[in-house]
Tab-separated table of C-alpha atoms and ligand atoms in Angstrom:
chain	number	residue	atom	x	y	z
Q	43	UNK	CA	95.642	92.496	97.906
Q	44	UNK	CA	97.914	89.884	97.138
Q	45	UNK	CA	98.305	86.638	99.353
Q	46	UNK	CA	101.902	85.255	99.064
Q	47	UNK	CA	102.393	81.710	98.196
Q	48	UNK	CA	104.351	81.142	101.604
Q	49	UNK	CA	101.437	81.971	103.633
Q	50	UNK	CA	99.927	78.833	102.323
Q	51	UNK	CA	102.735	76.607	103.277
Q	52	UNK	CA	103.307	77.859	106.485
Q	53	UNK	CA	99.197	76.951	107.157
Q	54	UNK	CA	99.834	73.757	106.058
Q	55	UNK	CA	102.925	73.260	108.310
Q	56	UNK	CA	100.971	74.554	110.978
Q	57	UNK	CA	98.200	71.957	110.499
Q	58	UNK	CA	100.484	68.926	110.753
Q	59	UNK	CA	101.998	70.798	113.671
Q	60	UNK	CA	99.134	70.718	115.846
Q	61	UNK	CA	97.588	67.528	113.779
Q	62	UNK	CA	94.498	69.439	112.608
Q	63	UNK	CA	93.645	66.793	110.215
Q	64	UNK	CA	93.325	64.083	112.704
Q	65	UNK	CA	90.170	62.492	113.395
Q	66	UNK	CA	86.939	62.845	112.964
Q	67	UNK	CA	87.431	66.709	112.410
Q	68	UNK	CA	87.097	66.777	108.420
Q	69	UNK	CA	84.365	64.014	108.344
Q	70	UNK	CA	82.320	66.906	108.881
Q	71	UNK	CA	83.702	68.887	105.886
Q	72	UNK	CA	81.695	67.514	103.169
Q	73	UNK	CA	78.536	67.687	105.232
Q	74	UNK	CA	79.383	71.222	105.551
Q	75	UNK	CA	80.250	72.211	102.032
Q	76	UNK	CA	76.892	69.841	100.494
Q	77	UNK	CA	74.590	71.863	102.816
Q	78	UNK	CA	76.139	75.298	102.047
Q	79	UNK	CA	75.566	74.450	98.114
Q	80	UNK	CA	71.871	73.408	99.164
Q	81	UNK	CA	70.977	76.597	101.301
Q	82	UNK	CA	72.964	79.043	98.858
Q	83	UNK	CA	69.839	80.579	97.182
Q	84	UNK	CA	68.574	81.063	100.703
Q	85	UNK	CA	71.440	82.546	102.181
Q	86	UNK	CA	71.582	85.123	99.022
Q	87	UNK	CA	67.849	85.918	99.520
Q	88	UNK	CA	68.627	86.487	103.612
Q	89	UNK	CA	71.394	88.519	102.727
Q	90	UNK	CA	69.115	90.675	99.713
Q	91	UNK	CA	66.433	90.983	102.047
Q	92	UNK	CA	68.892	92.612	104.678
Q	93	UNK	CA	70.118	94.692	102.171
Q	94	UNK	CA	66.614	96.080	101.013
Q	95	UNK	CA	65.521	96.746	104.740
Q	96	UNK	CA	68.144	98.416	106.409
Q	97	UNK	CA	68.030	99.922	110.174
Q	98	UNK	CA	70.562	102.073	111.648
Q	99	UNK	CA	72.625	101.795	114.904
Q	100	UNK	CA	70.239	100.551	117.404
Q	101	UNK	CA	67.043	100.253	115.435
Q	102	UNK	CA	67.697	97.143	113.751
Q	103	UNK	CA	64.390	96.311	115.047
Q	104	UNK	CA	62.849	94.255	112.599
Q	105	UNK	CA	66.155	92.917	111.718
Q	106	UNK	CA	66.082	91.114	114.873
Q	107	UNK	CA	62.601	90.092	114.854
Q	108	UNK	CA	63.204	88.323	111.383
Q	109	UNK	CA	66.656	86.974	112.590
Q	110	UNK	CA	64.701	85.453	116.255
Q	111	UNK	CA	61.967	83.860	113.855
Q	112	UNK	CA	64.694	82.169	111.857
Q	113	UNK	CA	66.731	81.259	114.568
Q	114	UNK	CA	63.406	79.708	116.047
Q	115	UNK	CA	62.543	77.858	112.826
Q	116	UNK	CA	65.853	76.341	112.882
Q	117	UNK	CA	65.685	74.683	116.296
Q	118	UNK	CA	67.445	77.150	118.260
Q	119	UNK	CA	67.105	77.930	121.902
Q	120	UNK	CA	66.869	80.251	124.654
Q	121	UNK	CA	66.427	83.303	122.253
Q	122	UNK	CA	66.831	86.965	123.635
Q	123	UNK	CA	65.577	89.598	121.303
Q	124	UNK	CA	66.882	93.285	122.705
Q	125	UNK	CA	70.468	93.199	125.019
Q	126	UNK	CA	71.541	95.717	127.696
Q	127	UNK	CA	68.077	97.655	128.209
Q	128	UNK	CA	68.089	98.198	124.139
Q	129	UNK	CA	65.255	96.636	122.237
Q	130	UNK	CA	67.776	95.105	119.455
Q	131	UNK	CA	70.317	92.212	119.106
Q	132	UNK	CA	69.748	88.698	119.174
Q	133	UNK	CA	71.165	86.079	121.445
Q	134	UNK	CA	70.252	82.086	120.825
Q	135	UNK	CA	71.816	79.250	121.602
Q	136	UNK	CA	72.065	75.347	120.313
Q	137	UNK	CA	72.605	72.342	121.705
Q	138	UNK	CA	71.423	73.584	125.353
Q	139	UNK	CA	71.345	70.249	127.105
Q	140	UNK	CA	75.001	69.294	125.996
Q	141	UNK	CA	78.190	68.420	128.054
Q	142	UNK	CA	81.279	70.400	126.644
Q	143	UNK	CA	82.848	73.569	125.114
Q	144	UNK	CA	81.092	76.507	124.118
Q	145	UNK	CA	81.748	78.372	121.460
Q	146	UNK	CA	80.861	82.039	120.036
Q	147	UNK	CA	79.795	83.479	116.723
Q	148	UNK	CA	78.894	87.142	116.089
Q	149	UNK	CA	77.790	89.018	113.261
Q	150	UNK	CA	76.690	92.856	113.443
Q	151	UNK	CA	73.515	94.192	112.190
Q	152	UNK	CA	73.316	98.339	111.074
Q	153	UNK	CA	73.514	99.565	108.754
Q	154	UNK	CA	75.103	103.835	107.447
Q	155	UNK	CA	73.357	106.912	107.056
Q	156	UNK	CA	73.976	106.840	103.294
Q	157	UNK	CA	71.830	107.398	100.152
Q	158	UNK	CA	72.873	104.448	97.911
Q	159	UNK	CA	73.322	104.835	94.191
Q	160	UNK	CA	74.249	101.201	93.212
Q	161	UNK	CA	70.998	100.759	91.058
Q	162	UNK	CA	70.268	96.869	92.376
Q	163	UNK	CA	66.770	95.486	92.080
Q	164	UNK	CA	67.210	94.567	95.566
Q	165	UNK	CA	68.263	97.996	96.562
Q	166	UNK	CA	67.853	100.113	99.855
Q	167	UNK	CA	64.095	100.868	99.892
Q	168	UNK	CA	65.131	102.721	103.335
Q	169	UNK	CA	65.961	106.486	102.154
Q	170	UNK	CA	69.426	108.193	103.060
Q	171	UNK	CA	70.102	104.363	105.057
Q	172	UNK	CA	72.218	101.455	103.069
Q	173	UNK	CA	73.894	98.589	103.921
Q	174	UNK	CA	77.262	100.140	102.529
Q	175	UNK	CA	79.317	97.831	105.287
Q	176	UNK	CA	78.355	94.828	104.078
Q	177	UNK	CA	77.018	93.652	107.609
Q	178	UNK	CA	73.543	92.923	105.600
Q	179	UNK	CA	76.215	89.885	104.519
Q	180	UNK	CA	77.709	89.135	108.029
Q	181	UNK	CA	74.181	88.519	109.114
Q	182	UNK	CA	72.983	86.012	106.214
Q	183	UNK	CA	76.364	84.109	106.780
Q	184	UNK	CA	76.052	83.925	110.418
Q	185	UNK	CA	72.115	82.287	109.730
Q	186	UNK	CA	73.596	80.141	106.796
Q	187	UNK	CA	76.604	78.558	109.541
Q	188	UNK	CA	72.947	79.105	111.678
Q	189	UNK	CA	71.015	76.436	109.680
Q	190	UNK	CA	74.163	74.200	108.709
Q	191	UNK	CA	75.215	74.137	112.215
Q	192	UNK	CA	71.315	73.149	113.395
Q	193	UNK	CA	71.515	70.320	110.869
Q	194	UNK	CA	74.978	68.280	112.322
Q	195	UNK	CA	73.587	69.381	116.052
Q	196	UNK	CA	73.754	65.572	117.210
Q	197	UNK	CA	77.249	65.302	116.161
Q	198	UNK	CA	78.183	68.679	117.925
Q	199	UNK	CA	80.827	68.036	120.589
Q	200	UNK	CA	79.761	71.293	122.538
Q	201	UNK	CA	77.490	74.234	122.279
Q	202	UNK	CA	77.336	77.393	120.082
Q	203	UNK	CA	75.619	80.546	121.148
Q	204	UNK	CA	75.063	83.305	118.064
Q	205	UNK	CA	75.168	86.640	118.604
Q	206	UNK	CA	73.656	89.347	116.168
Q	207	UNK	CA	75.155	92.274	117.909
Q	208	UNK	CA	73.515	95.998	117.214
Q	209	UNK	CA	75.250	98.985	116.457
Q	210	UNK	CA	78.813	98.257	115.382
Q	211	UNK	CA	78.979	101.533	113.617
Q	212	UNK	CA	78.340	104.216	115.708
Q	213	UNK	CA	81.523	104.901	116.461
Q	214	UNK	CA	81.447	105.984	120.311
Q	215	UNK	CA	80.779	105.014	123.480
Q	216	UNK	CA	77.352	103.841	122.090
Q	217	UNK	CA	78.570	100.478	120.255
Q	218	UNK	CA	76.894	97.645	120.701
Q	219	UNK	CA	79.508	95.203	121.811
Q	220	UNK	CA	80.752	96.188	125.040
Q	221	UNK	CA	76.686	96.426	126.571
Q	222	UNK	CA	76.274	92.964	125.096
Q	223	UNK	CA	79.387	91.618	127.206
Q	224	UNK	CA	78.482	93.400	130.149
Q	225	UNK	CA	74.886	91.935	129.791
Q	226	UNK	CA	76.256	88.722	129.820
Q	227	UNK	CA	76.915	87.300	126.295
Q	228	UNK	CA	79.888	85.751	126.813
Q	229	UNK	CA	79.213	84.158	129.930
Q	230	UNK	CA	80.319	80.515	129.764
Q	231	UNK	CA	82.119	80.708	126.733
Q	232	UNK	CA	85.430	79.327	125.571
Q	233	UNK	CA	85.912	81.483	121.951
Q	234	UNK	CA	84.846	83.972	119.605
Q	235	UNK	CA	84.817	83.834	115.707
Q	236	UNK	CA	83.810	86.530	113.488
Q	237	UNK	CA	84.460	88.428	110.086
Q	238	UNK	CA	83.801	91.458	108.027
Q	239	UNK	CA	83.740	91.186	104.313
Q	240	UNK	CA	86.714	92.849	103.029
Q	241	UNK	CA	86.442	94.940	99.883
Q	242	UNK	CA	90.290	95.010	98.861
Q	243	UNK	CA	90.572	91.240	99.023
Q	244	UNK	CA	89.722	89.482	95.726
Q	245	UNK	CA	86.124	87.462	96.324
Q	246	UNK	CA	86.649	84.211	97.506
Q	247	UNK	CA	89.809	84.851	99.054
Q	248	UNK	CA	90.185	84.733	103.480
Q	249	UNK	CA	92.880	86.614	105.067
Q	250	UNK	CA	93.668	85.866	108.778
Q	251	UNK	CA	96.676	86.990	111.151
Q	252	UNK	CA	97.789	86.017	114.302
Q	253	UNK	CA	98.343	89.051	116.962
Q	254	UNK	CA	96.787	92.581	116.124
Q	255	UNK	CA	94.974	92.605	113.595
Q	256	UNK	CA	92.580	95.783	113.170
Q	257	UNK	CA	93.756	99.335	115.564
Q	258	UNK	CA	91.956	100.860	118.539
Q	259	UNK	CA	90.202	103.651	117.338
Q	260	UNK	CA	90.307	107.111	119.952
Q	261	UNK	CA	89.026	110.458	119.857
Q	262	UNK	CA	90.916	113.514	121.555
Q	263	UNK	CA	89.886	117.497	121.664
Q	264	UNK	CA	91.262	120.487	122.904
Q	265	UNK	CA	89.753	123.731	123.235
Q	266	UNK	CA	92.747	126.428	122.813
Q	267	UNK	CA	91.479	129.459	124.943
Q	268	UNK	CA	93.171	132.798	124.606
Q	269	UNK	CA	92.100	136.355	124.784
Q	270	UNK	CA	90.308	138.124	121.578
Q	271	UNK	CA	90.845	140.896	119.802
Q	272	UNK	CA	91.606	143.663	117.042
Q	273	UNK	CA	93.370	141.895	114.585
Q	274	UNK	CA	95.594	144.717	114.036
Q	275	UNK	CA	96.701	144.890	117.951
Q	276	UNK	CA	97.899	141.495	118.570
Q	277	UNK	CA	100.032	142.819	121.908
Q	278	UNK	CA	96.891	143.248	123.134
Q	279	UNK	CA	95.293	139.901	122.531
Q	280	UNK	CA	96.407	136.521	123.391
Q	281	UNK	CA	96.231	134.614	120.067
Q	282	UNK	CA	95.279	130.910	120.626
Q	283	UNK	CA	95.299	130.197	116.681
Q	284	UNK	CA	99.551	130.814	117.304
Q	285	UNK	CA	99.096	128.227	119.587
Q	286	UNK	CA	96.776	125.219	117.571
Q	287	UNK	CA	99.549	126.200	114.854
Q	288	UNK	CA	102.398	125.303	116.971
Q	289	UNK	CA	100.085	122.135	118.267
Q	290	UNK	CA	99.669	120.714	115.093
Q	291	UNK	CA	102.783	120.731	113.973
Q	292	UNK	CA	103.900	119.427	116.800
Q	293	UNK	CA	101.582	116.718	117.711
Q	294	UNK	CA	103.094	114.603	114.571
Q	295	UNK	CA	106.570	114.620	116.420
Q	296	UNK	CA	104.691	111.364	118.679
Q	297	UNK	CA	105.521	109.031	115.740
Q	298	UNK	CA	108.566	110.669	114.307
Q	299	UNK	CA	110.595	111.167	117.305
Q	300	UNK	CA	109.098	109.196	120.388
Q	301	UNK	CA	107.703	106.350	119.205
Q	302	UNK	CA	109.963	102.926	118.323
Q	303	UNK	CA	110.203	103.158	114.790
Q	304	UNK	CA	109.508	99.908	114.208
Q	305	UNK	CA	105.676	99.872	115.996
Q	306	UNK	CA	102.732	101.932	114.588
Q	307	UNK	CA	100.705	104.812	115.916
Q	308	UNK	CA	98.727	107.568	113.585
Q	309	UNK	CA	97.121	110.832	114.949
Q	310	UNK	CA	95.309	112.833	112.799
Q	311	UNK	CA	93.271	116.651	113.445
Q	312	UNK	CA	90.168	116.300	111.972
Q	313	UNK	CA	88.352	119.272	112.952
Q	314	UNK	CA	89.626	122.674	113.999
Q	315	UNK	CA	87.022	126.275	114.386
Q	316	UNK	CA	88.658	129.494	115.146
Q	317	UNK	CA	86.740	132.845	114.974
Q	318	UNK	CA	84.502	134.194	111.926
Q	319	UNK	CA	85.979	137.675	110.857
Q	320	UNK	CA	89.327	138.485	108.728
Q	321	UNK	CA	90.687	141.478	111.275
Q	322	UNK	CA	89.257	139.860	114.481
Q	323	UNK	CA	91.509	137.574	116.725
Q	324	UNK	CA	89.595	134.782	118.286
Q	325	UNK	CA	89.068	134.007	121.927
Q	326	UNK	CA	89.725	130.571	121.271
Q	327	UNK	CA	90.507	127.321	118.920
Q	328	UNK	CA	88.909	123.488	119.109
Q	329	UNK	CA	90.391	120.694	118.125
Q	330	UNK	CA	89.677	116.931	117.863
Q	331	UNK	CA	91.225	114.239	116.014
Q	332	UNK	CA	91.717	110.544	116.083
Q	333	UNK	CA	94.508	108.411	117.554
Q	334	UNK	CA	95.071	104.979	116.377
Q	335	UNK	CA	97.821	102.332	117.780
Q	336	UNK	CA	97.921	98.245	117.945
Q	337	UNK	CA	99.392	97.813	121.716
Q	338	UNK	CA	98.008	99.000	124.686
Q	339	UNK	CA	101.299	100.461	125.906
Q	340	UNK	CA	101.246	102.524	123.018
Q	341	UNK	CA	98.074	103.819	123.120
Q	342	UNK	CA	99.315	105.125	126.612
Q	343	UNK	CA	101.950	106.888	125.118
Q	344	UNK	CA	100.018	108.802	122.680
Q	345	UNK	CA	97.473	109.922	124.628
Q	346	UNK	CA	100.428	111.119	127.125
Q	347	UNK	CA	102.133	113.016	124.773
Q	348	UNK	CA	99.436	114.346	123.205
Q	349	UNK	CA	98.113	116.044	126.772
Q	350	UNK	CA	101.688	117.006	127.350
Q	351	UNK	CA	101.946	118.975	123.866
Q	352	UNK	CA	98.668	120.319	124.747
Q	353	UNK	CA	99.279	121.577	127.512
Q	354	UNK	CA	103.040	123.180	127.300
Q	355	UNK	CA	102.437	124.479	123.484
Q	356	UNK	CA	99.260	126.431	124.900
Q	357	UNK	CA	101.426	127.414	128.057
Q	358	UNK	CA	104.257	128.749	126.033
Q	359	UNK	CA	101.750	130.978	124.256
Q	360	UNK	CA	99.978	132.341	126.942
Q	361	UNK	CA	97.042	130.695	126.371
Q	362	UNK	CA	95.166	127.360	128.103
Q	363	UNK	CA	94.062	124.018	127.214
Q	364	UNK	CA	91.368	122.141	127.719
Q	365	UNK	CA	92.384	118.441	126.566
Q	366	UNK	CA	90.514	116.051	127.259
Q	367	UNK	CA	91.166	111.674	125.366
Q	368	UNK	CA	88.269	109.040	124.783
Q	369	UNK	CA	88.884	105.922	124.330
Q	370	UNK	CA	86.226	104.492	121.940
Q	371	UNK	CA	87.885	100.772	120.701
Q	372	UNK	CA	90.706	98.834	121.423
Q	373	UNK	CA	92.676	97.122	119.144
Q	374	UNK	CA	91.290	94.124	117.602
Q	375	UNK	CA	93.704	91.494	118.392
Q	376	UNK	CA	93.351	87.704	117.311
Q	377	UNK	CA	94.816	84.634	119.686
Q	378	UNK	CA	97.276	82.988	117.588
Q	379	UNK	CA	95.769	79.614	117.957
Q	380	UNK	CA	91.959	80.614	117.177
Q	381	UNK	CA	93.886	82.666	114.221
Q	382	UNK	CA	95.466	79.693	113.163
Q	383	UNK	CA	92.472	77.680	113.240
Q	384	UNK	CA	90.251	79.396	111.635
Q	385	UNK	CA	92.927	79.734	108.914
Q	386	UNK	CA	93.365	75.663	108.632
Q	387	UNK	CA	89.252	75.994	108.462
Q	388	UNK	CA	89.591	78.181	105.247
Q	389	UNK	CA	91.587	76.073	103.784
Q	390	UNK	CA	89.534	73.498	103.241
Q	391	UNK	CA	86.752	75.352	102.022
Q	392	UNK	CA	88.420	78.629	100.088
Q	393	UNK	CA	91.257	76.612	98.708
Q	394	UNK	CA	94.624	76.777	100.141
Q	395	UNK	CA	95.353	78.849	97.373
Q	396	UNK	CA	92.419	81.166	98.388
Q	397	UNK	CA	93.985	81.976	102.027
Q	398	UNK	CA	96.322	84.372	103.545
Q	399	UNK	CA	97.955	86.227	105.722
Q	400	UNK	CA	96.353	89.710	105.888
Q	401	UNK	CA	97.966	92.897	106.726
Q	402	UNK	CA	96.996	95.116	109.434
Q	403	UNK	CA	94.647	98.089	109.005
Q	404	UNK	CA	94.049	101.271	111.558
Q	405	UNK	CA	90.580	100.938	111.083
Q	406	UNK	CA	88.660	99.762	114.319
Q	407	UNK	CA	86.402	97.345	115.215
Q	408	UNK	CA	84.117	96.695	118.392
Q	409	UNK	CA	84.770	93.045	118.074
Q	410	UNK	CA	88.034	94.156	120.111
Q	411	UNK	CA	86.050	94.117	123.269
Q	412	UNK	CA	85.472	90.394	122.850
Q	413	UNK	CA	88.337	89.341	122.499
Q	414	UNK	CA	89.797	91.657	125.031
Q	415	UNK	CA	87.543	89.391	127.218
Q	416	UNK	CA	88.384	85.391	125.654
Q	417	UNK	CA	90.514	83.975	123.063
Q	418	UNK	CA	88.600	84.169	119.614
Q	419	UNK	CA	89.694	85.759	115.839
Q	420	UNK	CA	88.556	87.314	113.172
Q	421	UNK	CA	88.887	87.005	109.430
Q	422	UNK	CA	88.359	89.393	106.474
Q	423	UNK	CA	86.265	88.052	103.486
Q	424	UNK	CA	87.396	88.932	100.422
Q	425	UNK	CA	84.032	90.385	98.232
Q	426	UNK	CA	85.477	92.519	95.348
Q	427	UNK	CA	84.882	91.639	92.396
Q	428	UNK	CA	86.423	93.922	89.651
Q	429	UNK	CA	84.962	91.942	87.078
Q	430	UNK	CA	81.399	92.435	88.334
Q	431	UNK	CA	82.240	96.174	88.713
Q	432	UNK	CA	82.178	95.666	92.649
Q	433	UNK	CA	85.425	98.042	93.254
Q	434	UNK	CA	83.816	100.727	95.352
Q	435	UNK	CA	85.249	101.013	99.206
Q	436	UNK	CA	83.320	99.632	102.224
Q	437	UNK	CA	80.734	103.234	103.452
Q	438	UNK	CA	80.287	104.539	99.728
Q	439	UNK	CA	77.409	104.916	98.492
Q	440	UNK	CA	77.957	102.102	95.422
Q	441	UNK	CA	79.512	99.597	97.679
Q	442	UNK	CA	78.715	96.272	96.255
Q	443	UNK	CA	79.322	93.004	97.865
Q	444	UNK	CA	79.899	89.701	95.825
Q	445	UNK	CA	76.737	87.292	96.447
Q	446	UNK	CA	78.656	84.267	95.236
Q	447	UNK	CA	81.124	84.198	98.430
Q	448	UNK	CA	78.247	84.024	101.172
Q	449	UNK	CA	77.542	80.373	101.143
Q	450	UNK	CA	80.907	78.990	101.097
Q	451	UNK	CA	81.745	81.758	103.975
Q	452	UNK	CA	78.636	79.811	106.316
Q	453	UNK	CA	80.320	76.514	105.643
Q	454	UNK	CA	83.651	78.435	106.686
Q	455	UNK	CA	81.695	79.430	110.297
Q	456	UNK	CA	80.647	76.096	111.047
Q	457	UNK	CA	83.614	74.085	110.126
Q	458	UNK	CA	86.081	76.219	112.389
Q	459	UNK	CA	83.065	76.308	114.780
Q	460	UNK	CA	83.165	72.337	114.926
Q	461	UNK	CA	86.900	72.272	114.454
Q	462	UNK	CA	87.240	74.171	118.035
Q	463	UNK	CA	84.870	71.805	119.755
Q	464	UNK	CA	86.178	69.071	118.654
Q	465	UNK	CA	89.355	70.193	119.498
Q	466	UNK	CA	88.614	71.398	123.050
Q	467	UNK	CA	86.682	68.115	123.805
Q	468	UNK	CA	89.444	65.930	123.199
O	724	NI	NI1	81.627	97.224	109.176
C-alpha cells in the first residue's frame, strides 16, 4: 500500500496547528526510543513466546497468567486476571495514586483454529491453533509500551490502565470487548489507543485515518419455506429455491439502486442448503450472509431492505420467510483528534516518511465497541516484508509477521500515550 507524500505534509501542518511540538512533550521522545532499542530482544522473545503457545478465544489462560506476572514485575497495579465471569484478560493499571487524565491501551490475545505451515523455530507447538493474526505481536508491544511506560512513571502526567482483552476473533456475540466494557474497563477513562499489525502495509510503515476506519461486521439468515415435492409436478409444490433465486439477485439492488452512491455498504450470501435429490423439490431454502457498512444510518438501511426483499420476494412466490439480522460489530471509527495524534506520535518514531493515511477496509473489529463508548483510535502496523518472504495474508496458515517493527511500535504506544496526558493536563 502506498502512502502519498501529501499525507505527510498535511501531519505536519496539523502539528503546528494544534502546537504538538510544544513543551515538554518530545523531551520524552528520546527516552522512549533509547529504552525501546534496550528492551528489543525482550520484546521479540515476548512476542516468540506468544507465538509458540497459542490459546484460542477465551482460553488464553496462561497467556494471561504470564502477561499478570509481567505486568507485576514491572510495577504495575491493581491487576485483574479473568473479566466478565471469564477466567481470561488482564486489566492493570500504573500510576494509581496520581492526579490527572487517564488513558487506555488494549491489545487482544487469541489466537485461530489453524494448522500453521510457516516452518519457524519458534513455531506453534499448539496443534491445528496459530497465531496467524498477529495478536501474539499486539500483546508483546502492548508489554514493551508496558515496561517503557513503568520506567518514565514519575514523569507521567496521568494514569494508564492496559487492557489484554480475550477473544477478539470469535466473531459473534461472544467477543471479548463489549463484556470487558460492561465489566467496567473503561470506567474513568479519557481515551483509547490500539493497533493491529497490518500485512499489506510495508514493515515499518503506520497508517492512521480520521473518521471510520474499519466496517461493522453483521450476520443475516433467512429460512425460505415452501411446500415439497415431485420435481416433475411443480403446480403442485411451492418451490422456495424460485424464491432464494429471485432473493439473491435481488438483495444486491441495496447498493446499486438505494444506497448514495457515494457511501459504502457490501452484502454478501455466504451459505445457502436446499434439498438433497435431482427430481425432488425442497420444502425449503437457508440463507445467511454478511452485511458490512461504515455509518450507523446505513447499517439501518441495509438491514431494512434486506427484511423487506425477504419478505415480499418470498411473498410473491408463495412461499414464507423467516429473516431474522445480528448485529455482531460496529464500525470501528477513530476521533479525529486521537487519530491525529497518534499520527504526529508516529512521526517521530516511524519517520514522517514512514506514515500515512490508510484506506478503509470492511473488515471488523471489536475495538469498535470502545470507541463507540470514548474518544480513542487505532492504527495499522505495517509487518510485510516481501523481502523476508513475509507476503502471506493475516488467518493463513504461513502468515509471518516482521520481528524488527515490534520495538519501535512500543515506543510508538507510549509516546502518543504521554503525548495525550500531557496534552489533557495542560
Ligand atoms: Ni486480528
Amino acid at each position: 500500500t502506498e502512502i502519498p507524500s501529501k499525507t505527510a505534509e498535511a501531519v505536519q501542518k496539523v502539528r503546528r496547528a494544534e502546537a504538538f511540538n510544544r513543551g515538554p512533550a518530545y523531551v520524552m521522545k528520546d527516552f522512549i526510543l533509547r529504552k525501546a532499542k534496550e528492551h528489543e530482544g525482550q520484546i521479540i522473545t515476548w512476542r516468540r513466546h506468544f507465538h509458540a503457545h497459542p490459546e484460542l478465544s477465551f482460553k488464553e489462560e496462561k497467556t494471561s497468567a504470564l502477561i499478570a506476572s509481567l505486568l507485576e514485575s514491572m510495577g504495575y497495579e491493581n491487576i485483574r486476571i479473568g473479566t466478565a465471569g471469564r477466567p481470561t484478560g488482564v486489566i492493570a493499571e500504573l500510576n494509581t495514586s496520581s492526579e490527572g487524565p487517564t488513558v487506555a491501551l488494549r491489545a487482544d490475545m487469541d489466537a485461530l483454529p489453524v494448522q500453521e505451515e510457516t516452518g519457524l523455530p519458534f513455531a506453534s507447538e499448539n496443534p491445528g491453533v496459530m497465531h496467524a493474526c498477529g495478536h501474539d505481536a499486539h500483546m508483546a508491544i502492548l508489554l514493551g509500551a508496558a515496561q517503557i511506560l513503568s520506567e518514565m512513571k514519575e514523569s507521567l502526567p496521568g494514569k494508564v490502565r492496559l487492557l489484554f482483552q480475550p477473544s477478539e476473533e470469535s466473531g459473534e456475540i461472544t467477543q471479548g470487548a463489549l463484556p470487558m466494557i460492561e465489566d467496567g474497563a473503561l470506567e474513568d477513562v479519557d481515551a483509547i489507543f490500539g493497533l493491529h499489525v497490518w500485512q499489506p502495509l510495508e514493515s515499518g510503515r503506520l497508517g492512521w485515518r480520521e473518521g471510520p476506519l474499519m466496517a461493522s461486521s453483521d450476520r443475516w439468515t433467512l429460512t425460505i419455506r415452501g411446500k415439497g415435492g415431485h420435481g416433475a409436478a411443480p403446480h403442485l409444490s411451492i418451490d422456495p429455491t424460485a424464491a432464494a433465486g429471485h432473493f439473491i439477485s435481488m438483495v444486491q439492488t441495496f447498493v446499486s439502486r438505494e444506497l448514495d452512491p457515494l457511501k459504502t455498504a457490501v452484502v454478501s450470501v455466504g451459505e445457502m442448503k436446499a434439498g438433497n435429490a435431482f427430481n425432488i423439490i425442497p420444502d425449503s431454502v437457508y440463507l445467511q450472509g454478511t452485511a458490512r457498512t461504515f455509518e450507523p444510518a446505513v447499517r439501518s438501511a441495509v438491514e431494512e431492505s434486506l427484511r423487506r426483499i425477504a419478505s415480499h420476494s418470498c411473498e410473491a412466490l408463495r412461499c414464507t420467510a423467516e429473516f431474522a439480522y445480528h448485529r455482531n460489530l460496529p464500525p470501528t471509527v477513530n476521533d479525529p483528534a486521537m487519530a491525529r495524534l497518534g499520527a504526529c506520535a508516529a512521526e517521530e518514531i516511524f519517520g514522517a516518511g514512514n506514515v500515512g493515511e490508510t484506506p478503509p477496509t470492511m473488515v471488523g473489529e471489536d475495538f469498535s465497541y470502545f470507541l463507540e463508548k470514548i474518544p480513542g483510535a487505532f492504527f495499522f502496523l505495517g509487518i510485510g516484508n516481501r523481502e523476508k518472504g513475509y507476503a502471506y495474508p493475516h488467518h493463513h496458515p504461513k502468515f509471518q509477521v516482521d520481528d524488527g517493527v515490534l520495538a519501535l511500535s512500543s515506543a510508538f504506544e507510549a509516546l502518543t500515550t504521554y503525548t495525550f496526558l500531557f496534552q489533557k493536563k495542560e
